[in-house]
Structure formats: C-alpha cells, structure tokens
Amino acid sequence: LLRNLPEYPESDYVLREQFNNIICEQLKQIDQSGGHILVHGMAGSGKTVAVCQAVRRLIVQEKYFRPHGCYWIEIGNISKQKLVDKLRGLALEIGVSNPNVIKSLELMISKIKKFLTDNTEKSNMLFIFDDIWNQEYFKYLTFAKKSIATSRYHINNRNYTYQCIPATESFTDDEAIQLLRKGRYISRNYDSINENVYIKSAIRSCKGLPLAIRVISNLDLQSDDDWQKINQTLIENRVQEPVPHYDFNVFGALDSSVNQLNQHDQKLFRSLAVFKAVEIPIQSIVSLWGLWDIRKDNVRSKLSILHMRSLLKYVDVGSSSPFCVLHDLMIEYLKQSINKQQSSKNLIDGYRKYCNGKWSTYPRHDSYHYQYLIHHAIQAEDDETIQEIMRDFKWMNTKLQLDLTIYNLCTDIEKAIDYFRMKDIKIRNDYQQLIRLLQKYESTNLQSIDLVQILLTLDYDIDWIKERALELAKENTEKSHSDTSTTTTNKESVFEEKQYYDAYKIASTEGQIPNAFIRIILAGPPNVGKTSIRKIFTDIGLSHNSPPTLIADIPDKMLEITTYNILECTKCDFRKVLNDKIVAAIENYLQKTLVNNQPISIDSIEQDQTAQSIETTSSDHEVGQTIQDKQSNMESMTPPSTSKAQNLSSNNSDIVNTELSFTIAKIYQQLRLDFKDESNVLNQQFGKLLDFGGQTVYHIAHRPFMSSNGIYILVFNITQDINQRVVTRDGNSIHLTYLEIMHEWLISIIEGSSSQGKFEATINDKKSGYSLPIIILVASHGDRISSELERKNKFKHFENSLMSHFPQYKNNIYSSRIIFNCNDQDMSQTTLDHRRECCLKLHRIIREFVKSMPFTKAEHGIPLRWYLIAALLHGILDEKDKEDRAQMNYIKSMNIKKIMKFSDIQKLIETFGLFKSENELHNMLLYLHDIGEIIFCPIGDNDGTVINDVDWFLKIMRDIIRLHDPGTGSLKIISEYSDLKKTGKMSKDYIDFVLDGNKVAKQDQIIILQLLENYDILCEIKTANNSSIEYFVPYLLNPDINELDEKKFKISSKLYIGHRLDKIPYIPDGIFYCLLSSCLKIWNNSEVEIYYQCVRYYLEDDHHYVIVKKERPYISLQYSYQKFEEPQNNRHSIEAIEKSIHEKRPHTRIKDKLSEILQKRMPKFK
C-alpha cells in the first residue's frame, strides 16, 4: 500500500498534531471525490515529514485510500528530461506497458493518463509528488485523480486546481523540546529541559525551524555554557549569500555540528558540496574520498556518523545500492566555503583514480557518475578529461544503457561544445554530426545498444570516429585473447595475494550468504501453451524493448531451464551469477581485512556479522547451520601452507590440499578484476525457471525436478471447460479431463512437498496467509475469446471449479487473473504490449512472493562454501574464458564427473578444505537439488548419487521416454521402440542403445540404471534363466492398446483401495506407476501382462493372477484364474486359490505397499 513512502519513525521525528490533522482532513476529502493538495513552505520546515506521517496514518491506521494505497515520488530541482525519466519509472511500477520507448514529457503524461483512465483501480491511488521546484511542472502532474504535492512555492495560477495548505514553518516550544529529547545527548544530560532558559533561547534564535532543531538535538551539548555558546553562534552566523525563498538562519546550527567533527572529517564532509541535491551513490563518495585514502568500509562508517548528526541522510540497510542525500540547505551551507572548480576537479580526479583513467570500466551501479561526469568536468575546466570522454564510445554506450534515452548524452556533448567555444578552443566541427547520428537511434532498444558496432556499420564521413571505433573494437578482440597474468589493474596493485587468500579462507570457513535462488516451475496439461508463456516471459517480459519473438511451442520437450534475475527482471547465466556472489562475499571479508591493514580472525568477523545462522533441516532446506567450533587467526602463506582455518573439521587435516585451495582463491582474485558491483549483487534474488512438458507420459519423469519450496505457475487453457477431455496438439482427445490433469498436478505438487512452511505476503495490496509450495494460476489462449468479460468469467469459473474440488489447497493457490495471448502468428504492437503487461503482472507477483518467503530472508543465510562447492562441480570458469588455463586444468584433474557418488563428493571437497560434516554435505546437496542445479538421490548403503550435469541426464531420460520412434537408425531399435509401445516392456538392447548414444561410461551405466529404478522410470523384469533382461515401462504403453481379455478367466468382484475423496480425490499417475513397479518386485516374473493403466501379475507359486487397475479416485484389485474344462478341476482350483489368498493376503500387501509409497512420495499427506 505504501509504495516508496519514506518512513519517519517516532523515535527520531515529532508528530506536529495540528499540522498533521489539517493535512489529514484535506486528504479524506480527496479520497472521496478526488482532487489535488499542495503543502507549501520554506526549505527545512518539515513539509515532507508531515505529509508522509499524515498519509501513513490515514492508510495504515484509519483505512483510507484502500485497497489502492499510495505512490511516492520525489521530483526535486530537475530538468524536463529528468522528469520524463522519473515518470518512466513510475509508469513501469504501476504497470504501464512499454514506457521506455517514450521520450517526450507530453507523450509520457498522455500515456500515463490513458492507462489510469483504462484502469480505474490504479487511478484511485494517491500520488505524492515531493519537493517540486519548477512551478511549470504542476500542470503536468494533474494526470493523477488524487494527489498531494510539496513545494517551497505557492501557486497563484488559477488554472491549477490545488487546495493549498501553508506549512507551519516553526516548531512551537513544546514541539521543539519534544524533538530535542529525541537527540543523542540532550535527554541524557537534562532531566527538565522544558524550564531551561538557555535551551529556550536557542530555540528562539533559530526561530524553531525543524531542520535546525533536529541538527541541534544531535549536538554534544553537556552544560548550560555549551547552550550559551550555541545560542551565540546562531545569532552571529549569517548566510554570506542569500538563499531564495528562505528567511530563517539554520547555518549557525549546521556550523556548530560540523565544527564538532575533527579537522579531517570536516574536510571530507565539506567536500560533499560538489554533489547536486540528488541521491548520491556511495560509490561516488568512495571515489571522491579515495583521494585521501579512505576505504569503502570507512566511508560507510563516516556516513553513518554524519547521518546520526542529521547532517545528511544515509540509506544502506535493505538497499541494494546504498546512497546518501544532502538537504539543499546543507548544500547551500557547504558551498559558502568551497571553490567550485577545485571541488569538481577533486571529484574528477577521484573518478579517474578509481577506474585508472579507463572511464568505461567505472561501476555501472553509480548512476551519478554517468549522469554528471561531463557536467563536473566542465565545472572543473578539465579540457583533457572532457575530450577523453567525448572520444570514449564505450563510456557513452554504458550511459545510453543506463539513461534509456539519447537526449542526455546529446545534451552533454552540446554543453561540451559550448564550453570549448566559450574558451575559444578549436574542436572538431563533426561533433554536431555525431549528435545527429546518435539521434537517429532515439527509438532503439538502448538496454542492449552496442554503440561501437553501430559506428562501424553506419555510412558516414567522419574519419576520426571510424578510427576510434576500430581501435575500441580491436581492444575488445585483443582483450579476449590476452593473458591476464601480464595485466596490471588498480586493484591488483593495491591488494596483495596473501590478503585476498586470508579473506578467501575465512569466507569459505565461516562465511554466510543470503539464499539467492528459488525454483519457479511452469506446469499444466499438454497443449495449453506453457512453453509459449515461458518464451513470452523470458524473451519479451524480461526485456522491455526486445523485438518480436517467435513463441510457438516446442512439441516434444520434457523440460527447459532458464535462470533470471527476479529483482531486475533479466535473463542471466547461472554460473556467472554464482561466481559474482562468491566474489562479492569474499570482497566483503577482504574489506574487513584491509580496515586495520592486518589479517582478519574468525572471532572478529563473528562479532561484526549481523546475519544469523539457522539450523539446517532436510525437509524445508531453510538453509544454514550454526557453526560450533571457533577458529583462530589465519596464518600467512607464501607459498600456501596448512593453517587451522583451512580445516573445517579436525578429521580432515591430512586430506586438505592447500595448493588447490590457493588455486581456487587465485581464480576468484582474477575474476574480481572485472567485478565492480559488489554492493548490489549479494541482495539479488534469482529464479530457476523450469518448463515441464505436459504430456502424460512425462509425469513419471517430473519427480526428480519437483521442489518443496518452489513457486509453480499452473497454466490452463481458458477456452476449455474443466470437465472436457484434454485435446492434444494434433486435435485428438486423451482419456483424461482437464480436471483430472489438474488433480494430477495439484496433488503431486502439494502433497508431494515436504515443506510445512507458512508465511504472509502482500500481493496487489492484499495481505494474506499462504502455505508452501505456492501455485500461481494463469490462463492461456485468451486470443481465442474476443470478449474481455467472457474471458474474465471463464477464468472465475475455472477458479471456482478448482476450489470446489480442492478446498484444502486454498492457501497454496494464488489466482492471478492473468490471461496470455499465445497466438504465435500475432506480433502486432497491441498484442506485444498486452503480453508485456501480463509478464509485468506475473513478474510482480513472483517478486512479492519471493520477498515474503521465510527462507529468502537475510537471517536464513547459507554457508558460502555451498556456493563454492556448486561452482567447483560446474566448473568455475566458462569454457570460453581464456583465464589461466593451467589453473583450470588443475581443477579438472580432480576428476569432477557428470555423475558422482556421495562419497566421491565428500573426498573432493575434503581435498579443497570445504568439508565440515556428512550431515552438512547431505543438506547442501539437498539444497542444490531443490534449486535445480543438481539431482541428488540417496540410494544404496546410505550413499547417494549426484548428477552434476542436469541437461545431460535430461537428454538420457528424454531418449528413453520418447514420444516418437527414433526415426533413422537401426531397424532393430526402431522395431523395439514400436514393440514397447504395444507391450509396455523395454529391452536391455534399447537401454544400451540410449546410454551408449549419450556416451555414458560402462561403470556409470549401472549407477544410471539404479537411479532410474529409484525414480520408478524403469523396473527390471526377471526372466527365466536370466536369458534376457527387460524393463517394465507401463506409462509408455499406447493408450488405445487392446483391453484386458477376460473370456478365458474366472474373475472375482473388485476390491477398491484408496482414501476418502475429501482427502485424496485422485491417485496421481506417478503414484500408480510406482505401485505397479513395487508389485512387480513382489511377484516378479516374465508373465506380467501390461494394459493401459492396468497390469495383470501372475503369482507363480499360487497359480492365480492379481489385476491392478487405476479407476480414477481409487485403485481396483481383482483375483482371477484360468478356467478348466472340467468343473471338478475348477472347484479344486477355487478352493486352493481361496486358501492361498486367505493365508498370503496379496491385497493387504498391495494396500500396505500403496501406504508406503504415499508416505514416501506424498509426505504432506497424513
């Protein structure tokens, strides 16, 4: 409800009740009938605080503006183009489709206004426009039906229909004293400040201005003499240059606070005057203060102190990109004592030092650098830097990608041209032509623009641009082939190998990192468009300006896997994400090492860590374990030598290979050279998006890829009724209805989950309780129904039908009401916009669920070594990288294979010094399995099997569970495939053909077969004398195969096995086929007969048969025997069979086996 609304806690701020009540009364009126409010008054009078307090009170406590809530946006002193950028962010947030292509302010306003007209729910949202400087902007911001704005200006134009509320510019004495009591020192040193004449005199000297009182409240004033001095300072200290629209004197308070800093810190703080009154990324301050050798951790601690003194606002906790903001009055104060040219020169020198003069390598997350670098270079009159930047097309490329507009870059170049003309410096006349070239690409997808490539391919006549573009292209090519051992960077020259290795050792030993991954699974019936939706979501929804994408479904795929950034909504490479997080985590420990310029100890890190470890469980995998044993300081190594911190347990001290440990640290030190975004990457969340094939024969294969803690997107075809039979791609209907398929998925997903996790989440302003796993319901094929009302009604009907059959799952299912257009022939702009809007809605739902899930919270961290081990198992460096190949070969020599046993993994990580205990290793493998990076199956003698190459294993499974014959190849194999579709039995020759075709080593084939049997994908049939081996695969049987022949048999009546329909209304195929395999193991012989969802077993010792058949909610059992021609023989046979059944009770064994399977495969079901 409170989108972006700043929080001003009562512990730090005063509630001005009279002012607050006036604002609240006006807000209540516009909640009913709409309208616009303007709160105006001088700078520092507390307008923003008062408005935020009033809005929070009305929405949270008094339930106004429900369920739509509010959206806060700071305007500030910005240009029209910057206003366009801010409104673009607002448009994206509220769901306006494709605002990135809009460049003009008028068009952006028109687009937002139309969206709000078409979406009445969103139009009832309260918009808060804070700190408007330009009076012209008021007319643009009337697109909101309900709004409140703050400004230091009072509107006189009668055309603006604003209800104006003048800000109470002074605190009353009581309010001022109330705020003073909240200060760090005053409440401690004065028991009765209400009566203190010196304090009251100071309040009057600064005229009760809120900003001044707040600064004074955090001064260290220990006595009445101190108060007399501050009072004298307030009286004497006047502004050297008048500040517009400002009559009070706050500079005395500011000066007193700054003067309490030591001389060095005063110099650092005053240097901040160079920045504009906008959010300043910490990276820019790190660069500026780096001139005085202040390291990043010291920067943060100093900013925290300044924040506590109310000299600036520092936002770090919970922020992916920490920043600070200086009040514009503070900037005016600081500017009184600085030289603008020199301060800008200092900032340019700081930027240059950080990136070693290679402007394009400067961190992308520092938006201030890319927005204002040319501005500060001009202010510094740094001609050399300006010309460097105007020739640095790589830097320009990054600026374009971040700004998402050509306008800002062209404006910067024009300012530079004007600057050189003013100084009468001759420059190239063709910069104007460069601007015209850039303007041609105003409507281009700037997120992925390659400016160097564009300049190489365009037809124009500017030799120096072509030459420079060729130089940069050549540098790119050479860089990919260069040996990094000869590369010297700024970071390498500063940090020694030993310091980095110390940081690596402590990080790998005790480091905790937020759980970054969650599995997101697309599921549903066949031919509903799951793959089309996945392609829309990943190829269109995750790139707002991408070109039209072919979205046709892939008919035979079993599973597709994509990794994407949940916060940034972009596709990414899992291996790079893994390495980035490891590098960022080690970097944090490295900075702790460098604060005191000495090796860090585990004890010192533990005292400094804020994240808590939690106990790991094998069910929910809410990962992380409490570390019991403390380690001593790390010892130096040159060359590497064994030290205490290398050994995670005392049992493996003789196993650790310190050379390998050092090699891993060295690799990450090299990866670190190109990594400059450590402040952001640790907090990012990533989804492993899996697209399950919907064909019924694939249901048996899904079990290894299910997740207890995942998010499932359940897709249904909105054109089909829930009780209709499912229609395949070729137009034929199968034996199951959509309801039965939904039964299959919901029971498999929910009952098959081991998680008992419950949590609350706020989705679309509605807070509700949910249970894991989460299922998001979405619809496809909305393009086949022209009426929007009919589409909505069909969605509701399907939703209601589902809930009537599955009321027990209501806390697991979230109905999104999202209906996708899956027509792969329709690439019109309207359809593309609709798809992007659906993707954005789905993305927001996923993001809110992920943020709310208990195991994604910061306190539920996991050991960093788990990610290190995952990186080892998958190869730390990409095969295309040319980084130190000798080191990579060293790692590969450790025999990391596609398939490994648990014991092999243990030996491997013991060698690298990453092993703690078997229990932790077991939990780590379960975690990696749960996020979809490996397949871990505990089988045989308490050992287990680990598949490191999931794609490879998927291909093996797909080749076994074929939808169609192999096509070309051996006639014997083609014939055997045809036979297995008729008999439900697969030959050993066919299995060998599949395994040999996938280059599975002979020693690994046995493990693969064990794994497939454990998942009930295969079950060996024992034949007489073991003359040949066959495998039981009933799920591959053609559905229209001949039914069971009962003519020559005497058959009993049916006995049904199952559960109450309100508990399990449907036995999933996975459970049924698992039962069939289990029964085969009980009565295993070659006379087993397989029919569609029915098997007849021959009980050889008892001379009769058992028929097991799936009959929707239950499983039926029948006994039968072959009739004899003589009645007497029949009578004797019946007696013998009845005795056998009474004594051996096969039906009880089947019932018990079903119960055992349900306990194993459906742990949530009791």
Short mmCIF file of C-alpha atoms in Angstrom, two decimals, residues 459-747:
data_model
loop_
_atom_site.label_atom_id
_atom_site.label_comp_id
_atom_site.label_asym_id
_atom_site.label_seq_id
_atom_site.Cartn_x
_atom_site.Cartn_y
_atom_site.Cartn_z
CA ASP A 459 27.69 5.06 -43.69
CA TYR A 460 29.12 8.50 -42.78
CA ASP A 461 32.20 10.55 -43.47
CA ILE A 462 33.92 11.19 -40.13
CA ASP A 463 37.30 9.51 -40.20
CA TRP A 464 38.26 10.00 -36.54
CA ILE A 465 35.02 8.39 -35.31
CA LYS A 466 35.56 5.36 -37.53
CA GLU A 467 39.20 5.14 -36.46
CA ARG A 468 38.30 5.37 -32.79
CA ALA A 469 35.53 2.78 -33.17
CA LEU A 470 38.00 0.45 -34.90
CA GLU A 471 40.51 0.96 -32.06
CA LEU A 472 37.90 0.03 -29.46
CA ALA A 473 36.73 -3.00 -31.47
CA LYS A 474 40.36 -4.13 -31.73
CA GLU A 475 40.83 -3.67 -27.97
CA ASN A 476 37.77 -5.84 -27.34
CA THR A 477 39.16 -8.58 -29.55
CA GLU A 478 42.65 -8.41 -28.05
CA LYS A 479 41.28 -8.41 -24.53
CA SER A 480 39.56 -11.76 -25.06
CA HIS A 481 42.90 -13.31 -26.08
CA SER A 482 45.19 -11.57 -23.61
CA ASP A 483 46.97 -13.33 -20.77
CA THR A 484 45.69 -11.87 -17.50
CA SER A 485 48.99 -12.68 -15.81
CA THR A 486 50.50 -9.69 -17.67
CA THR A 487 47.57 -7.38 -16.91
CA THR A 488 48.02 -4.81 -14.18
CA THR A 489 44.96 -3.10 -12.72
CA ASN A 490 44.38 -0.65 -9.98
CA LYS A 491 43.00 -3.32 -7.67
CA GLU A 492 45.88 -5.74 -8.23
CA SER A 493 48.42 -3.08 -7.34
CA VAL A 494 46.63 -2.27 -4.07
CA PHE A 495 45.83 -5.71 -2.69
CA GLU A 496 48.33 -8.49 -2.09
CA GLU A 497 47.69 -12.16 -2.83
CA LYS A 498 48.13 -13.03 0.83
CA GLN A 499 45.39 -10.60 1.93
CA TYR A 500 42.99 -11.99 -0.65
CA TYR A 501 43.77 -15.57 0.35
CA ASP A 502 43.17 -14.69 4.02
CA ALA A 503 39.77 -13.30 3.05
CA TYR A 504 39.00 -16.36 0.94
CA LYS A 505 39.88 -18.75 3.79
CA ILE A 506 37.68 -17.02 6.35
CA ALA A 507 34.82 -16.61 3.85
CA SER A 508 34.92 -20.28 2.86
CA THR A 509 35.15 -21.33 6.51
CA GLU A 510 32.58 -19.16 8.26
CA GLY A 511 31.02 -17.01 5.55
CA GLN A 512 27.24 -16.74 5.31
CA ILE A 513 25.39 -15.52 2.22
CA PRO A 514 21.68 -14.85 1.60
CA ASN A 515 19.83 -17.67 -0.13
CA ALA A 516 19.73 -16.37 -3.68
CA PHE A 517 17.84 -18.99 -5.70
CA ILE A 518 14.33 -20.35 -5.92
CA ARG A 519 12.85 -22.77 -8.40
CA ILE A 520 9.92 -21.47 -10.49
CA ILE A 521 8.12 -24.20 -12.40
CA LEU A 522 5.67 -23.94 -15.29
CA ALA A 523 3.21 -26.82 -15.12
CA GLY A 524 -0.14 -27.84 -16.57
CA PRO A 525 -1.91 -30.07 -19.10
CA PRO A 526 -0.45 -30.74 -22.54
CA ASN A 527 -1.05 -28.23 -25.33
CA VAL A 528 -2.06 -25.32 -23.08
CA GLY A 529 0.80 -23.05 -24.15
CA LYS A 530 3.25 -23.35 -21.22
CA THR A 531 6.28 -23.02 -23.47
CA SER A 532 4.72 -20.09 -25.32
CA ILE A 533 4.20 -18.36 -21.98
CA ARG A 534 7.78 -19.17 -20.94
CA LYS A 535 9.12 -17.68 -24.16
CA ILE A 536 6.91 -14.61 -23.76
CA PHE A 537 8.07 -14.23 -20.16
CA THR A 538 11.79 -14.73 -20.83
CA ASP A 539 12.18 -13.28 -24.32
CA ILE A 540 9.65 -10.44 -24.13
CA GLY A 541 8.73 -9.94 -20.49
CA LEU A 542 12.34 -9.87 -19.32
CA SER A 543 13.40 -7.32 -21.93
CA HIS A 544 11.08 -4.37 -22.34
CA ASN A 545 12.37 -3.35 -25.75
CA SER A 546 13.06 -6.72 -27.31
CA PRO A 547 12.00 -7.35 -30.91
CA PRO A 548 9.08 -9.66 -31.69
CA THR A 549 9.93 -13.21 -30.67
CA LEU A 550 8.78 -16.50 -32.14
CA ILE A 551 6.67 -18.00 -29.36
CA ALA A 552 5.50 -21.25 -30.95
CA ASP A 553 5.51 -24.15 -28.50
CA ILE A 554 8.05 -26.97 -28.69
CA PRO A 555 6.10 -30.21 -29.05
CA ASP A 556 8.44 -32.86 -27.59
CA LYS A 557 10.43 -31.05 -24.90
CA MET A 558 10.47 -32.69 -21.47
CA LEU A 559 11.97 -29.81 -19.53
CA GLU A 560 13.51 -26.40 -20.29
CA ILE A 561 15.54 -24.44 -17.69
CA THR A 562 16.21 -20.67 -17.61
CA THR A 563 17.87 -18.55 -14.90
CA TYR A 564 16.62 -14.99 -14.43
CA ASN A 565 17.12 -12.08 -12.04
CA ILE A 566 13.89 -11.61 -10.08
CA LEU A 567 14.64 -8.04 -8.98
CA GLU A 568 15.96 -6.73 -12.30
CA CYS A 569 13.75 -8.93 -14.50
CA THR A 570 16.59 -10.05 -16.79
CA LYS A 571 17.86 -13.40 -18.05
CA CYS A 572 21.29 -14.40 -16.83
CA ASP A 573 23.84 -17.20 -16.74
CA PHE A 574 23.75 -19.26 -13.54
CA ARG A 575 27.48 -19.86 -13.48
CA LYS A 576 28.23 -16.14 -13.72
CA VAL A 577 25.68 -15.34 -11.02
CA LEU A 578 27.25 -17.94 -8.75
CA ASN A 579 30.74 -16.57 -9.29
CA ASP A 580 29.61 -12.95 -8.85
CA LYS A 581 28.04 -13.76 -5.50
CA ILE A 582 31.16 -15.59 -4.32
CA VAL A 583 33.41 -12.73 -5.44
CA ALA A 584 31.14 -10.19 -3.70
CA ALA A 585 31.11 -12.19 -0.47
CA ILE A 586 34.90 -12.59 -0.43
CA GLU A 587 35.18 -8.87 -1.19
CA ASN A 588 33.25 -8.08 1.99
CA TYR A 589 35.70 -10.11 4.05
CA LEU A 590 38.61 -8.57 2.18
CA GLN A 591 37.45 -5.08 3.11
CA LYS A 592 37.31 -6.16 6.75
CA THR A 593 40.91 -7.36 6.39
CA LEU A 594 42.02 -4.02 5.00
CA VAL A 595 40.27 -1.78 7.53
CA ASN A 596 43.10 -2.32 10.02
CA ASN A 597 45.61 -3.44 7.39
CA GLN A 598 46.06 -6.83 9.06
CA PRO A 599 44.74 -10.39 8.64
CA ILE A 600 41.25 -10.95 9.96
CA SER A 601 40.27 -13.55 12.50
CA ILE A 602 37.16 -15.63 12.65
CA ASP A 603 36.29 -14.22 16.07
CA SER A 604 36.39 -10.63 14.81
CA ILE A 605 34.19 -11.49 11.87
CA GLU A 606 31.64 -13.26 14.05
CA GLN A 607 31.35 -10.18 16.27
CA ASP A 608 30.78 -7.98 13.22
CA GLN A 609 28.29 -10.18 11.37
CA THR A 610 24.65 -9.19 11.57
CA ALA A 611 23.18 -12.16 9.74
CA GLN A 612 22.22 -15.08 11.98
CA SER A 613 22.89 -18.69 11.20
CA ILE A 614 19.97 -21.09 11.41
CA GLU A 615 19.77 -24.80 11.75
CA THR A 616 19.53 -26.75 8.53
CA THR A 617 16.74 -29.29 8.14
CA SER A 618 16.50 -31.95 5.49
CA SER A 619 12.84 -31.19 4.87
CA ASP A 620 12.48 -27.48 4.23
CA HIS A 621 16.14 -26.82 3.50
CA GLU A 622 15.84 -23.41 5.18
CA VAL A 623 19.49 -23.43 4.80
CA GLY A 624 22.47 -22.66 7.00
CA GLN A 625 23.89 -24.30 10.11
CA THR A 626 25.11 -22.91 13.40
CA ILE A 627 28.86 -23.06 13.40
CA GLN A 628 30.01 -24.52 16.71
CA ASP A 629 33.76 -24.61 16.59
CA LYS A 630 35.69 -21.34 16.68
CA GLN A 631 38.89 -20.99 14.73
CA SER A 632 41.95 -18.87 15.45
CA ASN A 633 43.54 -16.23 13.25
CA MET A 634 44.59 -17.32 9.82
CA GLU A 635 48.25 -17.83 9.26
CA SER A 636 50.14 -16.39 6.35
CA MET A 637 51.09 -18.47 3.38
CA THR A 638 53.88 -17.87 0.90
CA PRO A 639 53.69 -20.42 -0.63
CA PRO A 640 50.38 -21.81 0.74
CA SER A 641 50.74 -23.82 3.92
CA THR A 642 48.27 -25.66 6.11
CA SER A 643 46.61 -23.48 8.74
CA LYS A 644 43.81 -24.01 11.25
CA ALA A 645 41.16 -22.16 9.29
CA GLN A 646 41.69 -24.37 6.29
CA ASN A 647 40.27 -27.37 8.11
CA LEU A 648 36.55 -27.17 8.71
CA SER A 649 36.76 -30.21 10.97
CA SER A 650 39.61 -31.77 12.84
CA ASN A 651 39.12 -35.03 10.95
CA ASN A 652 40.37 -33.87 7.55
CA SER A 653 43.59 -32.04 8.36
CA ASP A 654 45.64 -34.62 6.49
CA ILE A 655 43.45 -34.53 3.39
CA VAL A 656 43.37 -30.81 2.54
CA ASN A 657 45.47 -29.88 -0.49
CA THR A 658 46.48 -26.28 0.23
CA GLU A 659 47.75 -25.81 -3.31
CA LEU A 660 44.25 -26.48 -4.63
CA SER A 661 42.74 -24.16 -2.02
CA PHE A 662 45.17 -21.44 -3.07
CA THR A 663 44.37 -22.10 -6.74
CA ILE A 664 40.65 -21.54 -6.14
CA ALA A 665 41.38 -18.30 -4.28
CA LYS A 666 43.65 -17.20 -7.13
CA ILE A 667 40.90 -17.85 -9.70
CA TYR A 668 38.42 -15.71 -7.76
CA GLN A 669 41.02 -13.00 -7.36
CA GLN A 670 41.30 -12.92 -11.16
CA LEU A 671 37.51 -12.91 -11.59
CA ARG A 672 37.42 -9.98 -9.16
CA LEU A 673 39.33 -7.77 -11.58
CA ASP A 674 36.29 -7.41 -13.85
CA PHE A 675 33.82 -7.29 -10.98
CA LYS A 676 32.81 -3.86 -9.70
CA ASP A 677 29.24 -4.26 -8.47
CA GLU A 678 29.72 -5.98 -5.13
CA SER A 679 27.38 -3.57 -3.31
CA ASN A 680 24.36 -4.83 -5.24
CA VAL A 681 24.85 -8.46 -6.18
CA LEU A 682 24.59 -10.06 -2.72
CA ASN A 683 20.98 -8.91 -2.30
CA GLN A 684 19.74 -10.04 -5.70
CA GLN A 685 17.35 -12.99 -6.00
CA PHE A 686 17.31 -15.38 -8.93
CA GLY A 687 14.69 -17.78 -10.22
CA LYS A 688 15.46 -21.11 -11.88
CA LEU A 689 12.56 -21.18 -14.35
CA LEU A 690 11.65 -24.76 -15.34
CA ASP A 691 9.15 -25.54 -18.08
CA PHE A 692 7.71 -29.05 -17.59
CA GLY A 693 6.44 -30.98 -20.58
CA GLY A 694 2.73 -31.58 -20.08
CA GLN A 695 2.38 -34.89 -21.91
CA THR A 696 1.03 -37.55 -19.55
CA VAL A 697 3.91 -39.95 -20.28
CA TYR A 698 6.27 -37.34 -18.82
CA HIS A 699 4.51 -37.24 -15.43
CA ILE A 700 6.66 -40.11 -14.21
CA ALA A 701 9.81 -38.14 -15.08
CA HIS A 702 8.96 -34.96 -13.17
CA ARG A 703 9.70 -36.25 -9.68
CA PRO A 704 13.49 -35.55 -9.72
CA PHE A 705 12.76 -31.91 -10.57
CA MET A 706 9.96 -31.09 -8.13
CA SER A 707 10.69 -28.54 -5.39
CA SER A 708 9.23 -28.32 -1.90
CA ASN A 709 9.98 -24.62 -1.62
CA GLY A 710 9.35 -23.55 -5.19
CA ILE A 711 6.77 -21.45 -6.97
CA TYR A 712 4.62 -23.25 -9.54
CA ILE A 713 2.85 -21.46 -12.37
CA LEU A 714 -0.11 -23.66 -13.24
CA VAL A 715 -1.41 -22.93 -16.76
CA PHE A 716 -4.85 -23.81 -18.12
CA ASN A 717 -6.49 -23.26 -21.50
CA ILE A 718 -9.23 -20.69 -20.95
CA THR A 719 -11.20 -21.92 -23.97
CA GLN A 720 -11.68 -25.40 -22.45
CA ASP A 721 -14.16 -26.40 -19.78
CA ILE A 722 -12.65 -28.11 -16.75
CA ASN A 723 -14.69 -31.30 -17.35
CA GLN A 724 -13.73 -31.62 -21.05
CA ARG A 725 -11.21 -34.20 -22.21
CA VAL A 726 -7.77 -32.80 -22.85
CA VAL A 727 -7.11 -32.12 -26.54
CA THR A 728 -3.62 -32.79 -27.91
CA ARG A 729 -1.70 -30.71 -30.43
CA ASP A 730 -2.96 -32.82 -33.33
CA GLY A 731 -6.60 -32.32 -32.27
CA ASN A 732 -7.18 -35.72 -30.66
CA SER A 733 -8.57 -36.06 -27.15
CA ILE A 734 -6.92 -38.22 -24.49
CA HIS A 735 -8.52 -40.33 -21.78
CA LEU A 736 -8.20 -37.64 -19.10
CA THR A 737 -10.21 -34.47 -18.48
CA TYR A 738 -8.69 -31.11 -17.56
CA LEU A 739 -9.97 -31.65 -14.03
CA GLU A 740 -8.15 -34.98 -13.77
CA ILE A 741 -4.94 -33.43 -15.08
CA MET A 742 -5.30 -30.64 -12.52
CA HIS A 743 -5.80 -33.36 -9.90
CA GLU A 744 -2.55 -34.91 -11.10
CA TRP A 745 -0.59 -31.68 -10.82
CA LEU A 746 -2.04 -30.28 -7.60
CA ILE A 747 -1.72 -33.49 -5.62
#
